[in-house]
XYZ file of C-alpha atoms in Angstrom:
727
model
C -1.928 0.726 -8.756
C -4.386 2.659 -10.917
C -1.560 4.385 -12.745
C 0.036 1.055 -13.536
C -3.239 -0.251 -14.921
C -3.526 2.695 -17.300
C 0.072 2.307 -18.399
C -0.375 -1.394 -18.984
C -3.401 -0.721 -21.154
C -1.535 1.656 -23.417
C -0.100 -1.052 -25.628
C -3.381 -2.934 -26.196
C -4.971 0.399 -27.121
C -2.403 1.024 -29.880
C -2.667 -2.478 -31.260
C -6.425 -2.233 -31.289
C -6.254 0.981 -33.300
C -3.911 -0.483 -35.872
C -5.979 -3.629 -36.171
C -9.066 -1.560 -36.861
C -7.300 0.341 -39.641
C -6.137 -2.853 -41.303
C -9.561 -4.452 -41.251
C -11.293 -1.431 -42.700
C -8.928 -0.851 -45.602
C -9.561 -4.406 -46.772
C -13.234 -3.513 -47.055
C -12.683 -0.138 -48.704
C -9.718 -0.632 -51.013
C -8.311 -4.073 -51.755
C -4.655 -3.768 -52.617
C -1.253 -5.230 -52.085
C -1.201 -8.015 -49.518
C 1.382 -7.569 -46.802
C 4.482 -9.676 -47.078
C 7.578 -9.775 -44.889
C 10.752 -8.057 -45.943
C 12.996 -11.066 -45.650
C 15.726 -10.334 -48.186
C 17.641 -7.428 -49.656
C 15.992 -7.905 -53.072
C 12.541 -7.538 -51.568
C 13.645 -4.451 -49.668
C 15.039 -2.856 -52.820
C 11.818 -3.650 -54.658
C 9.748 -1.985 -51.951
C 12.023 1.052 -51.884
C 11.600 1.352 -55.636
C 7.833 1.124 -55.321
C 7.825 3.747 -52.572
C 9.973 6.035 -54.709
C 7.492 5.753 -57.577
C 4.572 6.691 -55.363
C 6.456 9.553 -53.715
C 7.310 10.976 -57.154
C 3.655 10.821 -58.108
C 2.630 12.653 -54.931
C 5.300 15.288 -55.419
C 4.273 15.946 -59.032
C 0.508 15.573 -58.766
C -0.399 18.338 -56.309
C -3.145 20.022 -58.322
C -6.902 19.914 -58.896
C -6.429 18.334 -62.320
C -8.501 15.195 -62.362
C -5.598 13.064 -63.590
C -3.357 14.370 -60.816
C -6.004 13.810 -58.163
C -6.629 10.276 -59.371
C -2.901 9.507 -59.410
C -2.419 10.990 -55.925
C -5.341 8.981 -54.589
C -3.883 5.737 -55.980
C -0.451 6.589 -54.549
C -1.795 7.129 -51.032
C -3.655 3.818 -51.203
C -0.562 1.942 -52.373
C 1.497 3.389 -49.540
C -1.254 2.584 -47.018
C -1.407 -0.998 -48.264
C 2.334 -1.349 -47.848
C 2.211 0.189 -44.366
C -0.063 -2.601 -43.131
C 3.074 -4.687 -42.743
C 5.109 -3.580 -39.718
C 8.320 -4.734 -41.368
C 7.721 -2.443 -44.322
C 6.955 0.734 -42.349
C 10.595 1.667 -41.842
C 11.308 1.199 -45.540
C 8.408 3.493 -46.463
C 9.695 6.208 -44.141
C 13.229 5.727 -45.447
C 11.906 6.198 -48.984
C 10.734 9.729 -48.177
C 7.004 9.091 -48.037
C 6.314 11.237 -44.959
C 6.763 14.755 -46.440
C 4.927 13.737 -49.599
C 1.966 12.394 -47.609
C 1.895 15.430 -45.307
C 1.764 17.691 -48.365
C -1.443 15.984 -49.504
C -3.197 16.429 -46.128
C -4.274 19.776 -47.565
C -6.160 20.586 -50.693
C -4.234 21.970 -53.705
C -4.243 25.752 -54.191
C -7.764 26.940 -54.954
C -6.558 29.088 -57.846
C -6.099 25.970 -59.907
C -9.688 24.823 -59.542
C -11.447 24.522 -62.893
C -14.735 26.178 -62.178
C -16.448 24.481 -59.268
C -15.097 21.037 -60.056
C -13.123 19.406 -57.259
C -12.359 15.871 -58.376
C -11.853 13.350 -55.569
C -12.503 16.051 -52.992
C -11.487 14.866 -49.493
C -10.375 11.468 -50.825
C -6.692 12.220 -51.376
C -6.498 13.872 -47.964
C -8.226 10.839 -46.451
C -5.703 8.491 -48.073
C -2.766 10.556 -46.818
C -4.149 10.703 -43.263
C -4.765 6.974 -43.335
C -1.220 6.146 -44.501
C 0.355 8.514 -41.979
C -1.741 6.972 -39.211
C -0.334 3.556 -40.068
C 3.236 4.869 -40.136
C 2.687 6.538 -36.727
C 2.002 3.192 -35.094
C 5.762 2.947 -34.680
C 6.769 5.461 -31.979
C 10.056 6.316 -33.655
C 8.178 7.898 -36.572
C 5.679 10.004 -34.599
C 7.888 13.034 -34.131
C 9.136 12.946 -37.724
C 5.569 13.163 -39.037
C 4.755 16.035 -36.664
C 7.968 17.856 -37.537
C 6.917 17.813 -41.206
C 3.814 19.806 -40.244
C 1.114 17.131 -40.132
C -0.791 18.307 -37.032
C -2.229 21.634 -38.295
C -3.463 19.924 -41.447
C -5.028 17.034 -39.515
C -6.828 19.470 -37.214
C -8.137 21.336 -40.273
C -9.397 18.050 -41.713
C -11.326 17.409 -38.468
C -13.174 20.664 -39.038
C -14.471 19.511 -42.432
C -17.345 17.817 -40.619
C -19.143 21.143 -40.984
C -19.184 20.639 -44.754
C -21.738 17.844 -44.603
C -22.140 14.134 -43.917
C -21.169 12.687 -47.275
C -19.146 9.505 -47.332
C -16.040 11.418 -48.387
C -16.355 13.912 -45.513
C -17.071 11.143 -43.029
C -14.019 9.176 -44.170
C -11.547 12.053 -44.113
C -12.683 13.182 -40.663
C -12.435 9.657 -39.278
C -8.990 9.018 -40.765
C -7.714 12.315 -39.372
C -8.909 11.411 -35.861
C -7.286 7.982 -36.182
C -4.005 9.552 -37.297
C -4.016 11.925 -34.306
C -4.645 8.957 -32.015
C -1.584 7.096 -33.265
C 0.633 10.180 -33.403
C -0.138 11.185 -29.803
C -0.062 7.716 -28.304
C 2.309 7.698 -25.299
C 3.931 10.897 -26.569
C 3.315 13.732 -24.097
C 4.876 16.360 -26.343
C 2.594 15.580 -29.269
C -0.475 15.444 -26.971
C 0.311 18.996 -25.916
C 0.909 20.043 -29.550
C -2.528 18.728 -30.544
C -4.162 20.890 -27.862
C -2.177 23.960 -28.901
C -3.126 23.414 -32.538
C -6.788 23.498 -31.471
C -7.500 19.811 -32.003
C -9.582 19.115 -28.894
C -12.731 21.226 -29.590
C -13.441 19.653 -33.013
C -12.855 16.175 -31.575
C -15.423 16.856 -28.840
C -17.876 18.102 -31.481
C -17.348 14.880 -33.465
C -18.659 12.835 -30.521
C -22.128 13.924 -31.714
C -21.479 13.228 -35.405
C -24.134 11.147 -37.142
C -21.726 8.411 -38.231
C -20.860 6.001 -35.397
C -17.429 5.258 -36.863
C -16.561 8.932 -36.582
C -17.812 8.964 -32.997
C -15.544 6.013 -32.218
C -12.541 7.649 -33.868
C -13.076 10.945 -32.043
C -13.495 9.173 -28.692
C -10.356 7.135 -29.356
C -8.363 10.307 -30.005
C -9.713 12.016 -26.874
C -8.927 8.911 -24.868
C -5.288 9.076 -25.967
C -5.010 12.840 -25.478
C -6.462 12.641 -21.943
C -4.039 10.003 -20.703
C -1.554 11.538 -18.233
C -2.097 15.080 -19.512
C -3.950 17.290 -17.027
C -4.296 20.303 -19.312
C -5.831 18.175 -22.045
C -8.225 16.639 -19.510
C -9.367 20.036 -18.325
C -9.962 21.300 -21.859
C -11.964 18.188 -22.784
C -14.199 18.736 -19.752
C -14.442 22.490 -20.430
C -15.634 21.690 -23.965
C -18.658 19.921 -22.387
C -17.648 16.446 -23.463
C -19.009 14.689 -20.343
C -22.766 14.689 -21.167
C -22.120 13.210 -24.606
C -19.662 10.636 -23.279
C -22.140 9.495 -20.655
C -24.816 9.109 -23.341
C -22.333 7.031 -25.344
C -21.941 4.712 -22.336
C -25.556 3.663 -22.874
C -25.061 2.936 -26.592
C -25.916 -0.542 -27.832
C -22.861 -0.360 -30.089
C -20.075 -2.072 -28.120
C -17.383 -0.141 -29.958
C -19.009 3.148 -28.940
C -19.364 2.441 -25.237
C -15.903 0.854 -25.103
C -14.273 4.064 -26.361
C -16.484 6.249 -24.156
C -15.672 4.397 -20.951
C -11.995 4.545 -21.925
C -12.123 8.321 -22.317
C -13.833 8.756 -18.952
C -11.346 6.410 -17.309
C -8.407 8.464 -18.526
C -10.121 11.709 -17.551
C -10.701 10.697 -13.939
C -7.346 9.007 -13.412
C -5.372 10.964 -10.790
C -7.854 13.846 -11.173
C -10.172 13.889 -8.129
C -11.992 17.050 -9.216
C -12.846 15.638 -12.642
C -13.862 12.385 -10.955
C -16.395 14.307 -8.884
C -17.692 16.071 -11.999
C -18.083 12.764 -13.812
C -20.032 11.264 -10.912
C -22.161 14.381 -10.587
C -22.962 14.143 -14.310
C -24.509 10.696 -13.733
C -21.827 8.311 -14.991
C -22.030 5.747 -12.170
C -25.106 3.777 -13.220
C -24.243 3.425 -16.938
C -20.717 2.331 -15.989
C -22.180 -0.342 -13.697
C -24.425 -1.369 -16.585
C -21.348 -2.014 -18.736
C -20.253 -4.771 -16.338
C -22.879 -6.913 -18.073
C -21.869 -5.876 -21.601
C -21.226 -8.492 -24.260
C -17.946 -6.669 -24.953
C -15.234 -7.933 -22.622
C -13.133 -4.826 -23.264
C -15.972 -2.597 -22.075
C -16.440 -4.806 -19.022
C -12.763 -4.506 -18.206
C -12.750 -0.722 -18.604
C -15.930 -0.386 -16.541
C -14.494 -2.456 -13.681
C -11.310 -0.382 -13.727
C -13.332 2.828 -13.699
C -15.457 1.626 -10.760
C -12.263 0.908 -8.850
C -11.207 4.497 -9.512
C -14.629 5.812 -8.465
C -14.421 3.789 -5.244
C -11.307 5.687 -4.212
C -13.324 8.923 -4.058
C -15.023 8.472 -0.695
C -16.945 5.964 1.403
C -20.308 7.120 0.068
C -19.274 6.290 -3.478
C -18.134 2.810 -2.403
C -21.539 2.207 -0.856
C -23.394 3.572 -3.911
C -21.469 1.237 -6.203
C -22.676 -1.741 -4.178
C -26.217 -0.429 -3.748
C -26.609 0.000 -7.494
C -25.850 -3.613 -8.256
C -22.157 -3.809 -9.118
C -21.175 -6.660 -6.789
C -22.935 -9.494 -8.613
C -21.463 -8.780 -12.077
C -18.018 -8.149 -10.601
C -18.068 -11.521 -8.834
C -19.151 -13.206 -12.079
C -16.226 -11.556 -13.846
C -13.854 -13.098 -11.276
C -14.633 -16.466 -12.849
C -14.116 -15.360 -16.461
C -11.555 -17.084 -18.663
C -10.238 -13.609 -19.558
C -7.298 -12.821 -17.254
C -7.724 -9.056 -17.641
C -11.398 -9.284 -16.720
C -10.535 -11.205 -13.571
C -7.816 -8.719 -12.695
C -9.988 -5.618 -13.152
C -12.940 -7.085 -11.249
C -10.615 -8.007 -8.362
C -9.226 -4.471 -8.520
C -12.723 -2.953 -8.243
C -13.821 -5.317 -5.470
C -10.620 -4.585 -3.562
C -11.418 -0.868 -3.486
C -15.100 -1.382 -2.692
C -14.204 -3.837 0.100
C -12.346 -1.140 2.018
C -15.683 0.172 3.275
C -17.111 -1.786 6.260
C -20.667 -1.497 4.918
C -19.723 -3.470 1.789
C -17.543 -6.226 3.230
C -20.221 -8.590 4.484
C -22.270 -8.124 1.302
C -19.385 -9.109 -0.988
C -18.755 -12.264 1.046
C -22.484 -13.078 1.236
C -22.780 -12.821 -2.554
C -20.103 -15.459 -3.025
C -17.011 -13.327 -3.482
C -14.697 -15.202 -1.116
C -14.143 -18.441 -3.014
C -13.351 -16.950 -6.464
C -11.041 -14.380 -4.874
C -9.207 -17.127 -3.005
C -8.830 -19.107 -6.220
C -7.142 -16.128 -7.853
C -4.374 -16.351 -5.268
C -3.129 -19.454 -7.099
C -2.654 -17.482 -10.314
C 0.851 -16.974 -11.658
C -0.125 -13.438 -12.651
C 1.397 -11.213 -9.961
C -0.948 -8.263 -10.539
C -3.979 -10.543 -10.374
C -2.739 -11.969 -7.076
C -2.141 -8.483 -5.671
C -5.659 -7.303 -6.418
C -7.294 -10.477 -5.136
C -5.272 -10.371 -1.928
C -6.088 -6.703 -1.378
C -9.797 -7.460 -1.708
C -9.513 -10.401 0.677
C -7.666 -8.326 3.261
C -10.557 -5.879 3.207
C -13.124 -8.659 3.618
C -11.101 -10.230 6.428
C -11.378 -7.021 8.414
C -15.104 -7.585 8.984
C -16.074 -9.817 11.897
C -19.203 -10.942 10.035
C -16.944 -12.639 7.490
C -14.733 -14.495 9.955
C -16.749 -17.717 9.993
C -16.965 -17.782 6.190
C -13.238 -17.111 5.910
C -12.431 -20.010 8.186
C -14.963 -22.298 6.520
C -13.437 -21.869 3.045
C -9.841 -21.961 4.303
C -9.234 -18.275 3.670
C -6.935 -17.520 6.584
C -4.603 -20.384 5.733
C -4.728 -19.468 2.071
C -3.696 -15.892 2.740
C -0.775 -16.912 4.910
C 0.489 -19.813 2.801
C 1.555 -20.066 -0.799
C 4.235 -18.667 -3.024
C 2.184 -15.610 -3.911
C 2.717 -13.985 -0.529
C 6.053 -12.369 -1.446
C 4.547 -10.525 -4.403
C 1.446 -9.615 -2.422
C 3.490 -8.192 0.429
C 5.617 -6.140 -1.931
C 2.523 -4.645 -3.486
C 0.883 -3.926 -0.131
C 4.072 -2.395 1.224
C 4.096 -0.121 -1.813
C 0.532 0.954 -1.023
C 1.437 1.441 2.616
C 4.167 3.884 1.579
C 2.542 5.934 -1.177
C -1.244 5.567 -1.044
C -3.646 7.959 0.643
C -3.438 7.925 4.438
C -6.737 6.058 4.797
C -5.533 3.290 2.463
C -2.142 3.143 4.197
C -3.838 2.606 7.552
C -6.228 0.019 6.149
C -3.310 -1.971 4.713
C -1.407 -1.762 8.005
C -4.469 -3.012 9.901
C -4.955 -5.920 7.527
C -1.302 -6.941 7.637
C -1.268 -6.821 11.433
C -3.988 -9.462 11.421
C -2.736 -11.625 8.570
C 1.019 -11.317 8.119
C 3.425 -14.073 9.082
C 5.672 -13.448 12.115
C 8.779 -13.534 9.938
C 7.528 -10.554 7.941
C 6.662 -8.281 10.856
C 9.969 -6.429 10.998
C 9.887 -5.606 7.278
C 6.266 -4.485 7.388
C 6.041 -2.605 10.648
C 9.576 -1.345 11.286
C 11.251 -0.989 7.876
C 8.143 0.248 6.045
C 6.488 2.313 8.775
C 3.495 0.094 9.524
C 3.960 0.535 13.277
C 3.686 4.319 13.011
C 0.445 3.956 11.043
C -1.045 1.782 13.793
C 0.163 4.165 16.484
C -1.406 7.000 14.507
C -4.730 5.197 14.706
C -4.280 4.602 18.423
C -3.591 8.292 18.998
C -6.473 9.425 16.797
C -9.378 11.445 18.164
C -11.743 8.978 16.480
C -12.763 6.203 18.895
C -13.355 3.666 16.112
C -9.859 4.258 14.730
C -8.395 3.981 18.242
C -10.101 0.624 18.754
C -8.977 -0.649 15.345
C -5.401 0.336 16.152
C -5.505 -1.286 19.585
C -6.884 -4.579 18.266
C -4.278 -4.682 15.500
C -1.423 -3.929 17.903
C -2.599 -6.623 20.300
C -2.789 -9.099 17.434
C 0.692 -8.075 16.356
C 2.016 -8.532 19.892
C 0.611 -12.040 20.160
C 2.305 -13.060 16.923
C 5.681 -11.534 17.720
C 7.797 -14.504 18.751
C 10.193 -12.297 20.694
C 7.428 -10.419 22.487
C 6.917 -12.134 25.830
C 4.354 -10.817 28.310
C 4.846 -11.771 31.949
C 2.843 -14.941 31.661
C 4.944 -17.219 33.835
C 7.085 -16.823 36.888
C 10.835 -16.832 36.208
C 12.398 -20.210 37.005
C 14.492 -20.558 40.102
C 18.194 -20.602 39.196
C 19.042 -23.287 41.764
C 17.256 -26.216 43.400
C 15.394 -25.179 46.532
C 17.044 -27.455 49.037
C 18.667 -26.882 52.427
C 22.438 -26.647 52.431
C 24.829 -27.175 55.267
C 28.028 -25.172 55.180
C 28.624 -25.792 51.502
C 28.569 -22.874 49.082
C 26.667 -23.255 45.866
C 28.218 -21.000 43.221
C 26.211 -20.411 40.050
C 28.022 -18.746 37.147
C 25.781 -16.585 34.954
C 27.869 -14.964 32.255
C 30.650 -13.250 34.172
C 28.549 -12.822 37.356
C 29.088 -15.173 40.277
C 25.976 -15.907 42.329
C 26.616 -17.405 45.779
C 23.719 -19.181 47.518
C 24.321 -20.231 51.139
C 20.916 -21.818 51.445
C 17.835 -21.503 53.638
C 19.717 -22.581 56.797
C 21.815 -19.412 56.865
C 18.974 -16.901 56.450
C 19.190 -14.623 59.542
C 21.630 -17.061 61.117
C 24.370 -15.695 63.382
C 26.656 -18.603 62.455
C 29.624 -17.188 60.540
C 27.727 -13.886 60.230
C 30.014 -10.940 59.580
C 27.448 -8.162 59.149
C 24.224 -7.208 60.896
C 21.357 -5.117 59.558
C 19.031 -3.156 61.817
C 15.482 -3.305 60.458
C 12.650 -1.780 62.471
C 14.932 -2.032 65.521
C 15.589 -5.755 65.036
C 18.879 -7.400 64.068
C 19.154 -9.419 60.896
C 22.312 -11.534 60.593
C 23.932 -11.787 57.185
C 27.099 -12.855 55.380
C 29.068 -10.485 53.221
C 30.156 -13.099 50.657
C 26.557 -13.842 49.794
C 25.585 -10.165 49.650
C 28.613 -9.163 47.592
C 27.724 -11.755 44.961
C 24.049 -10.768 44.852
C 24.107 -7.236 43.438
C 26.066 -4.105 42.622
C 24.285 -2.295 45.430
C 25.831 -4.523 48.122
C 29.194 -4.494 46.364
C 29.135 -0.700 46.521
C 28.133 -0.910 50.165
C 30.994 -3.184 51.192
C 33.754 -3.293 48.572
C 33.593 0.365 47.667
C 33.406 1.461 51.246
C 30.205 3.403 50.813
C 26.686 2.755 51.851
C 24.399 3.160 48.837
C 20.928 4.550 49.137
C 18.732 4.910 46.093
C 16.529 7.927 46.498
C 13.093 7.478 44.895
C 10.835 10.284 43.864
C 7.364 8.782 44.006
C 5.656 11.067 41.536
C 3.535 10.203 38.459
C 6.104 11.574 36.010
C 9.147 10.082 37.717
C 11.633 8.508 35.354
C 13.395 5.543 37.000
C 16.825 6.382 35.611
C 16.837 9.570 37.663
C 18.678 8.053 40.597
C 20.597 10.033 43.195
C 23.376 8.358 45.067
C 24.106 9.948 48.413
C 27.476 9.623 50.026
C 26.817 8.958 53.680
C 29.924 7.628 55.350
C 32.638 5.085 54.940
C 31.794 1.914 56.764
C 33.645 -0.783 54.996
C 34.178 -2.522 58.305
C 30.835 -1.645 59.928
C 28.968 -4.611 61.410
C 25.629 -2.950 62.163
C 23.979 -1.200 59.207
C 20.615 0.461 59.639
C 18.077 -0.154 56.880
C 15.404 2.575 56.868
C 12.038 2.578 55.075
C 11.776 -1.223 54.637
C 9.500 -3.400 56.734
C 10.990 -6.427 58.465
C 8.777 -8.845 56.519
C 9.874 -7.367 53.204
C 13.570 -7.279 54.117
C 13.437 -10.902 55.269
C 11.900 -11.998 51.960
C 14.548 -10.083 50.038
C 17.349 -11.721 52.032
C 15.744 -15.146 51.654
C 15.850 -14.679 47.889
C 19.515 -13.619 48.075
C 20.379 -16.753 50.059
C 18.286 -19.302 48.141
C 17.575 -17.829 44.696
C 13.813 -18.193 45.144
C 10.978 -16.947 47.296
C 7.196 -17.059 47.310
C 5.924 -13.533 46.703
C 2.478 -12.865 48.131
C 0.340 -10.152 46.565
C 0.099 -8.124 49.778
C 3.868 -7.608 49.938
C 4.657 -7.688 46.206
C 4.765 -3.927 45.667
C 6.944 -3.253 48.733
C 9.214 -6.108 47.764
C 9.434 -4.706 44.205
C 10.542 -1.369 45.643
C 13.244 -3.071 47.764
C 14.423 -5.257 44.861
C 14.719 -2.192 42.652
C 16.597 -0.299 45.359
C 19.117 -3.110 45.807
C 19.321 -3.904 42.064
C 18.005 -7.464 42.372
C 16.614 -7.920 38.848
C 15.574 -11.558 39.253
C 13.582 -10.719 42.387
C 12.007 -7.801 40.543
C 10.750 -10.189 37.879
C 9.167 -12.413 40.502
C 7.439 -9.403 42.027
C 6.313 -8.150 38.607
C 4.829 -11.542 37.846
C 2.797 -11.556 41.063
C 1.611 -7.974 40.596
C 0.699 -8.662 36.961
C -1.773 -11.333 38.039
C -3.781 -8.637 39.826
C -4.083 -6.156 36.918
C -7.696 -5.132 36.310
C -9.687 -2.483 34.492
C -9.778 -0.420 37.685
C -6.090 -0.500 38.548
C -4.198 -0.825 35.250
C -3.405 2.915 35.210
C -1.867 2.801 38.704
C -0.031 -0.426 37.844
C 1.443 1.297 34.815
C 2.621 4.179 37.012
C 4.130 1.642 39.423
C 6.064 0.021 36.574
C 7.435 3.413 35.580
C 8.470 4.265 39.124
C 10.599 1.154 39.551
C 11.614 0.593 35.931
C 9.671 -2.666 35.948
C 9.882 -3.522 32.247
C 7.955 -6.801 32.332
C 5.136 -5.265 34.371
C 4.993 -2.298 32.017
C 4.722 -4.581 29.004
C 1.960 -6.551 30.679
C 0.075 -3.319 31.348
C 0.438 -2.317 27.702
C -0.918 -5.658 26.493
C -3.791 -5.470 28.971
C -4.691 -1.961 27.795
C -4.637 -3.048 24.138
C -6.621 -6.213 24.809
C -9.335 -4.466 26.861
C -9.268 -1.179 24.989
C -13.013 -1.043 24.323
C -13.861 -1.477 28.009
C -11.193 0.929 29.196
C -12.435 3.628 26.830
C -15.273 4.358 29.240
C -12.899 4.974 32.149
C -11.965 8.505 33.298
C -8.735 9.923 31.860
C -8.613 7.128 29.284
C -7.344 9.448 26.516
C -4.612 10.775 28.788
C -3.451 7.239 29.565
C -3.344 6.278 25.864
C -1.314 9.318 24.871
C 1.049 8.592 27.748
C 1.750 4.983 26.813
C 2.226 5.495 23.042
C 6.005 6.156 23.366
C 6.374 2.985 25.450
C 4.341 1.010 22.902
C 6.654 2.290 20.172
C 9.745 1.208 22.118
C 8.126 -2.062 23.079
C 7.333 -3.124 19.522
C 10.514 -1.565 18.180
C 12.622 -3.899 20.295
C 10.357 -6.901 19.872
C 10.169 -6.736 16.084
C 13.830 -6.054 15.362
C 15.216 -9.196 16.947
C 14.311 -11.901 14.370
C 17.069 -13.160 12.113
C 16.768 -11.160 8.874
C 17.785 -14.239 6.884
C 14.460 -15.805 7.812
C 12.447 -12.950 6.335
C 10.756 -13.541 3.008
C 11.155 -10.007 1.731
């Protein structure tokens, strides 16, 4: 985000520099008014004029007064022509660059007549000025450098030691301006300037007596510092920071605008320099610029505060404590789009600290931020939404959010697609703390249709699980609350909140068979009348020494376990290992004996009451499961692969989950592969996380359930139709 802001500001910076040059030449040297090159005749006329001036420059390189006067006039004519963008290419085509570069240096000293140096510095100033105008077009930057301009321009910067006359002041300023335009968005030339020794004299010029020179030097340093770490380091090593911070307090808007721009480019993506800048005392004067009469300085100051806020939580708090919130909120309501965008950017970073969130809302930040969501400017929407997500994370702001319609505003509107894309970008590439903060905010505020994209495709779930597994209790609680919120919004995530419906009406049947087809499975219900009824019974179970009469057709249709028992000719026993780390899939089938035709089958390890309830379910499709038998009945249902009965048991057991028994209930769900019960336990743990945190072995339980939470949400969030997703 910050990088994009700096890149976006590159173009306005260049235009501003060129505009300044145009305005000042009108004051200093009236000349040819710019006119468009709109026909071949005009182009030929300009080429002819350029050729004349180039010939003069080529032939007038001496200290003779006539030559110096002619060279001075030639540089001014070429500069006047270069004010028109459409003419610049024609000037370069006419060969003006090498001629102008030649006159960046003084003629050979051997030709000086005594101590007379007519028009000293002025010809060089005119050449630097004209070359600076030609360099506004990127395609000409390298050509000018290749003709040897940089060493001469750096030498001209050093002429400030020769005094503070108007001529010296002008040549130094024009040289700095030319370097600014040559190096703009050209990393190779920025490096060349440093290697030619251009940075030290530019830093020295920050303390020059003339404010225009200070501005020009700061503008050059600002350009050289942008996205060039070695240049940044040398600027700081040359002790530029104290002077730049003093310039922030200048009453001259042009001075503090350039100074805050230099500092902004120095600290961008350079955390160590950022710390040095803060340690040098830059924070308060930058905050002071939020109230400047110069909108450009306000914009740069807000951007810089946003960068400062990314340093650490203490800096975020200091920004608020020193009075930045009020001016930033006022800037949100400015008619200047860039001011609104930068203030939203700064508030968004400051709002990521819990100590600041309530204060921003209390000072009236909610309403103007919400209004920015209606903007058609995508970047403005992104920054406003990011700030609002931070404010929404504070419970003290909830009532204000609801009162002004903030929750609805964040979830509705066309802006949400752009906002989500931006936040997903942050969630992928930002610092870990920012990634987690974004994931938390989206868990609370995203629409159900976007959950798969956010939390599965872009890794949001892993960020929340990382919080849950953190050693920090506050982060654990934040993660748990967000996951619980996410679960409640997942349309496919269904806790065991209602008993499964009975597949058939609960009525008494005579000898009729009710056959219910579910997929390819045939369920046969004989009815209540035939439960433990010897009529037509063809198999008998021995339970606790008592006979239970049954009917093979009903049992065969009820589950694979009974089909294996009768059709396959084997009795099936599912051996359970009742240990805390038992995985339900680890099932051992023991071959006992063939008894395809056996009528009496002994059922060990199941109480009569439990077996009767299980058989009643098999015969009727429904049964009332009391809490005191629910766990035993769950074990029997799991053993005989009666999934519908398991769900009924899980529902009953789930009603009894409490803070004291949720850990044992979770173990029970693992033992019998009770998926619905396990999910209910997970939701209960997330919902009551703060209370459970005081329980013994809480951390062990959390670490144990994280894989199940991952699977749980992974399945729940991947089921929605992707065509319904807005991203």
